[in-house]
Short mmCIF file of C-alpha atoms in Angstrom, two decimals:
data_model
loop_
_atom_site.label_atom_id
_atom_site.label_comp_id
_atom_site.label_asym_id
_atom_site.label_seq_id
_atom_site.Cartn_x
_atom_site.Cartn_y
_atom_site.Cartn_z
CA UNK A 1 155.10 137.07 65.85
CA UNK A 2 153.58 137.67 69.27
CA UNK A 3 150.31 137.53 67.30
CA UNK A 4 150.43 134.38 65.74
CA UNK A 5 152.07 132.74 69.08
CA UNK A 6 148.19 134.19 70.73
CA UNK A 7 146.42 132.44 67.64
CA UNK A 8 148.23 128.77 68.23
CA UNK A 9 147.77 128.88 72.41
CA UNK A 10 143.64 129.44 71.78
CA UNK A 11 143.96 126.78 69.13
CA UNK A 12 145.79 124.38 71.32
CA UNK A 13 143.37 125.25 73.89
CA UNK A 14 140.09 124.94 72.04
CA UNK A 15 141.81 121.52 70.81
CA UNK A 16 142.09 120.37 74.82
CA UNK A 17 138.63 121.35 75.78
CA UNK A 18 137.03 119.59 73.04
CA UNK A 19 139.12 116.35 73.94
CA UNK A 20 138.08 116.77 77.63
CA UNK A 21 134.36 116.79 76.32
CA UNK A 22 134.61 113.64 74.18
CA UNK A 23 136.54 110.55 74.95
CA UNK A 24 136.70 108.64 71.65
CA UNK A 25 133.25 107.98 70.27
CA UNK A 26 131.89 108.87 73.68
CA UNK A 27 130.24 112.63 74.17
CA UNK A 28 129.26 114.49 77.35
CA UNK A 29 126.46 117.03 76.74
CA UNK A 30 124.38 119.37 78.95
CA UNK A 31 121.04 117.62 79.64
CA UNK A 32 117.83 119.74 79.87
CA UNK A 33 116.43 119.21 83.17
CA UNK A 34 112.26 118.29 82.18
CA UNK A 35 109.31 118.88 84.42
CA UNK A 36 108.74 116.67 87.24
CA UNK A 37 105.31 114.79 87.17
CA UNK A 38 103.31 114.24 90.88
CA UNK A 39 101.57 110.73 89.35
CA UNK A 40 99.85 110.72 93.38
CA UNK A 41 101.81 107.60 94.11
CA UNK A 42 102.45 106.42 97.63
CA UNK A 43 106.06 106.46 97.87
CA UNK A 44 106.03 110.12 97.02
CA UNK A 45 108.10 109.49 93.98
CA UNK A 46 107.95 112.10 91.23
CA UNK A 47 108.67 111.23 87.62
CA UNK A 48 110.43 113.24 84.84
CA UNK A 49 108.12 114.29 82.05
CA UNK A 50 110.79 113.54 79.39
CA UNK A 51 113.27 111.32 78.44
CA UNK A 52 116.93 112.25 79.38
CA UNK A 53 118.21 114.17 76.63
CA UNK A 54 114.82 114.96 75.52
CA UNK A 55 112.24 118.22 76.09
CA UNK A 56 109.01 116.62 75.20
CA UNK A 57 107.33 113.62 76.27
CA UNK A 58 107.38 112.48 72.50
CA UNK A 59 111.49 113.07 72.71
CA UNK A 60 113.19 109.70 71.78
CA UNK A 61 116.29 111.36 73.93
CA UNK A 62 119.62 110.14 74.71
CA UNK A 63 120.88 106.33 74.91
CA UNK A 64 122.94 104.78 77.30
CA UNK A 65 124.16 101.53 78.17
CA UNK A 66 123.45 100.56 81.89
CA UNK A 67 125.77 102.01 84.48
CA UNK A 68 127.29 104.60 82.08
CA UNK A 69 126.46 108.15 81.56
CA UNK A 70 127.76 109.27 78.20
CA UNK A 71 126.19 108.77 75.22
CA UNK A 72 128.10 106.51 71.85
CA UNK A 73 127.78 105.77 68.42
CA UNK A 74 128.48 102.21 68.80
CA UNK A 75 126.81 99.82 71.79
CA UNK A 76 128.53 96.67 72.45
CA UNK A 77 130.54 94.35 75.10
CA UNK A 78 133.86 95.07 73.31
CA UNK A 79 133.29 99.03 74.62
CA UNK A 80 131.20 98.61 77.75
CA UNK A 81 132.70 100.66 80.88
CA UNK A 82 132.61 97.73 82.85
CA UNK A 83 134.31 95.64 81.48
CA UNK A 84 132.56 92.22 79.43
CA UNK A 85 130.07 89.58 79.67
CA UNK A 86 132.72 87.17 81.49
CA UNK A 87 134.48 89.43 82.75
CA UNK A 88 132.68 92.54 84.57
CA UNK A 89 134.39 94.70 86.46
CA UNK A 90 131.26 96.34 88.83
CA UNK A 91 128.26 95.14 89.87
CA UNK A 92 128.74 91.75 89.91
CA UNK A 93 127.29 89.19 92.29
CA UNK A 94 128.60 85.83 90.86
CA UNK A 95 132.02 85.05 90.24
CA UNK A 96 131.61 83.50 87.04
CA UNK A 97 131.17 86.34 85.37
CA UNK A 98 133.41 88.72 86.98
CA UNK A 99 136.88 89.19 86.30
CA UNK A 100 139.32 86.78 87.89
CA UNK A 101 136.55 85.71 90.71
CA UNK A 102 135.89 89.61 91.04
CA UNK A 103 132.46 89.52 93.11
CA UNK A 104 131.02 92.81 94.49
CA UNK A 105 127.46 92.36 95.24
CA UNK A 106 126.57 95.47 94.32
CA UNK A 107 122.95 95.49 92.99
CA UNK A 108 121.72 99.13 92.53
CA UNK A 109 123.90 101.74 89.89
CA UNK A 110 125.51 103.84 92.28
CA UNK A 111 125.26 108.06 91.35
CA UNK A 112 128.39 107.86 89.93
CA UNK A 113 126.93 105.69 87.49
CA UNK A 114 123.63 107.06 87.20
CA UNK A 115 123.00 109.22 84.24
CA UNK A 116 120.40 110.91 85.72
CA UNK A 117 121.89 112.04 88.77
CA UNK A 118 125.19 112.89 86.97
CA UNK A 119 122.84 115.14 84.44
CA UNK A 120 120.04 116.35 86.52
CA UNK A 121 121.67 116.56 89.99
CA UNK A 122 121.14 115.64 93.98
CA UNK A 123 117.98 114.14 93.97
CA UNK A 124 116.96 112.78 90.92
CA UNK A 125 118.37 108.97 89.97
CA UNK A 126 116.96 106.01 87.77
CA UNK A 127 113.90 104.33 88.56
CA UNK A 128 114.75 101.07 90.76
CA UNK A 129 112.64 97.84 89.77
CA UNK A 130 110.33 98.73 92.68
CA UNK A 131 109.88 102.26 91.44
CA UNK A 132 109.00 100.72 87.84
CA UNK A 133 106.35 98.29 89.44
CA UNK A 134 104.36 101.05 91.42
CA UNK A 135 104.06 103.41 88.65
CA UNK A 136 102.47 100.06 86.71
CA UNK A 137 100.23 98.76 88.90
CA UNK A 138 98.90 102.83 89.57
CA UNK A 139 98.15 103.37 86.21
CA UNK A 140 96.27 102.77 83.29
CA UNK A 141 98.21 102.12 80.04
CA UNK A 142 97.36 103.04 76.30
CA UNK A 143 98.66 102.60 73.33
CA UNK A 144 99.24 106.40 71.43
CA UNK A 145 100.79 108.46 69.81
CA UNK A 146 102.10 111.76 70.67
CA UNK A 147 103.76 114.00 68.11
CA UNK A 148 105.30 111.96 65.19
CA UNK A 149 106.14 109.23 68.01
CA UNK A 150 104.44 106.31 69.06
CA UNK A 151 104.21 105.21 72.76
CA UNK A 152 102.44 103.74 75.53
CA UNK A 153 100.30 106.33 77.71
CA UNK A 154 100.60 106.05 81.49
CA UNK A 155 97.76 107.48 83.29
CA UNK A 156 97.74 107.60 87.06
CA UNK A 157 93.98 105.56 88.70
CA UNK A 158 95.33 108.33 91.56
CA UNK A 159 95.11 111.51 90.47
CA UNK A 160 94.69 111.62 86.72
CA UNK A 161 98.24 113.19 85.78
CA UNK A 162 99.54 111.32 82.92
CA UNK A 163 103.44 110.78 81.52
CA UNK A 164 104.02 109.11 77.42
CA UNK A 165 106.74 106.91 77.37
CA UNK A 166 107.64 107.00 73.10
CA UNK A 167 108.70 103.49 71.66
CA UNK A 168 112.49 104.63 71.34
CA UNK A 169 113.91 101.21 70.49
CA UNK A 170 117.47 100.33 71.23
CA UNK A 171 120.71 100.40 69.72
CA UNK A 172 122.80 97.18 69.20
CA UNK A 173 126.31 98.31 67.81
CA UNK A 174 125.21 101.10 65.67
CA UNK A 175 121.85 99.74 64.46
CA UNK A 176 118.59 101.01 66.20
CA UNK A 177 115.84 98.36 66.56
CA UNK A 178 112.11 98.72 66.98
CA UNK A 179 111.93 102.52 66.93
CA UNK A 180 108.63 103.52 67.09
CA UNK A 181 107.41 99.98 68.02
CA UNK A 182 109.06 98.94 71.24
CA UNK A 183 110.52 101.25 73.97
CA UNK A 184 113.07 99.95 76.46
CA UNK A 185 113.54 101.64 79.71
CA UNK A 186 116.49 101.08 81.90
CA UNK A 187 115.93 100.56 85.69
CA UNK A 188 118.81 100.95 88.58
CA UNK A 189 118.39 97.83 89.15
CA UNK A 190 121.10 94.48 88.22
CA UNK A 191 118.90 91.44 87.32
CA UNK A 192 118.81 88.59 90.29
CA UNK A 193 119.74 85.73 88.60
CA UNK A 194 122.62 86.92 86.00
CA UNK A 195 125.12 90.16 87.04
CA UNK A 196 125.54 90.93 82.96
CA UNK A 197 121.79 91.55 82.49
CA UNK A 198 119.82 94.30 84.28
CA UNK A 199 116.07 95.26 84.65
CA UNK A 200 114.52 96.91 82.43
CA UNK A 201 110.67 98.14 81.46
CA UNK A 202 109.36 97.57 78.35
CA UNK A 203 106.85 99.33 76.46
CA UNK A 204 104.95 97.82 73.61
CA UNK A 205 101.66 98.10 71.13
CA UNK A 206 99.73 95.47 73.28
CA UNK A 207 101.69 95.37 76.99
CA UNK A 208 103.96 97.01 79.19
CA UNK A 209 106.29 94.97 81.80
CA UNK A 210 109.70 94.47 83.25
CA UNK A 211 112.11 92.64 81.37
CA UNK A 212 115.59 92.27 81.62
CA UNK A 213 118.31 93.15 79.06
CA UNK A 214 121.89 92.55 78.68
CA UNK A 215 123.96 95.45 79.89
CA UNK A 216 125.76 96.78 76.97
CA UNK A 217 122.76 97.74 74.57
CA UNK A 218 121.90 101.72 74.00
CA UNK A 219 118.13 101.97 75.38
CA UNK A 220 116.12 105.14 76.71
CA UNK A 221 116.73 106.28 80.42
CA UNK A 222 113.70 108.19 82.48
CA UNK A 223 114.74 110.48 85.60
CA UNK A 224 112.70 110.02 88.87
CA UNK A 225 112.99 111.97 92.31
CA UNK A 226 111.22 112.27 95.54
CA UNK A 227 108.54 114.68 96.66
CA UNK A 228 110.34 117.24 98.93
#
């Protein structure tokens, strides 16, 4: 009896942890932490070799919608963390989209938000639109591929260290678009002019630029830190 009492209490118990490590569709994983690139650039800002969630440069990795840090099998307003396209709930700077007049002017994810310091650590965070825009005008940028993926080629006019940036698509509910034709890279950074969109940097056959995306979609996330 005693026994079988022991057997149920590590069921129960292996039956809790796995519910404390997934929250519906919604998973929490350990993230590798990748190499961290010195692409010479003024602000002394050091760039993660891989995707988060990947261990290659050609790694697809892990999507997230902006502002959240686990990964789903669905992307969509009806199951974004904060809240809806009428009605958000952070990082809002005009009340007609927030909920109830809800206006918080925050601009920048804050690391509770960020995937990459919640997975990486102290230190490392999500581009910003300014980080994005340096890296760009300090490199040179080729279409390649790398592996079995397909991606633009970043190669720093500084110092001639280079990072691949794979055309990972995005996911819209549970469809992914564009893989291995578009990439779409989220910055920190809310958009100016509309609180549910935020910036992002796109990478395609013929350009690379900053765009700006509605906040619910799955897209790729790259990790960035300062020199020490």
């Amino acid at each position: 009896m005693r026994t079988s009492i022991q057997t149920l209490l590590i069921f129960l118990l292996a039956h809790t942890c796995l519910s404390a490590c997934t929250n519906g569709n919604e998973t929490t994983e350990k993230i590798p932490i990748p190499a961290a690139v010195d692409m010479g650039l003024h602000s002394g800002t050091l760039w993660a070799a891989a995707n988060v969630g990947g261990t290659r440069p050609e790694d697809f990795g892990n999507y997230y919608a902006w502002g959240e840090v686990k990964t789903k099998e669905s992307y969509s307003w009806q199951n974004y963390e904060h809240g809806t396209e009428l009605a958000l709930t952070k990082y809002c700077t005009q009340k007609d989209c927030g909920r109830q007049g809800f206006q918080d002017n925050l601009k920048e994810l804050q690391p509770e938000d960020d995937i990459v310091t919640v997975a990486y650590g102290e230190g490392w965070c999500i581009p910003t639109k300014e980080d994005w825009r340096e890296l760009y005008n300090n490199c040179t940028w080729q279409w390649t591929t790398k592996g079995d993926a397909y991606g633009q080629l970043a190669t720093s006019n500084i110092n001639g260290q280079s990072l691949f940036f794979p055309a990972s698509g995005y996911i819209e509910n549970r469809t992914q678009v564009s893989l291995n034709e578009n990439g779409y890279y989220w910055a920190s950074t809310l958009d100016d002019k509309s609180s549910p969109v935020a910036v992002e940097f796109m990478v395609t056959k013929n350009m690379t630029h900053l765009n700006a995306y509605a906040r619910f979609f799955g897209q790729s996330v790259r990790g960035v830190k300062k020199k020490q």
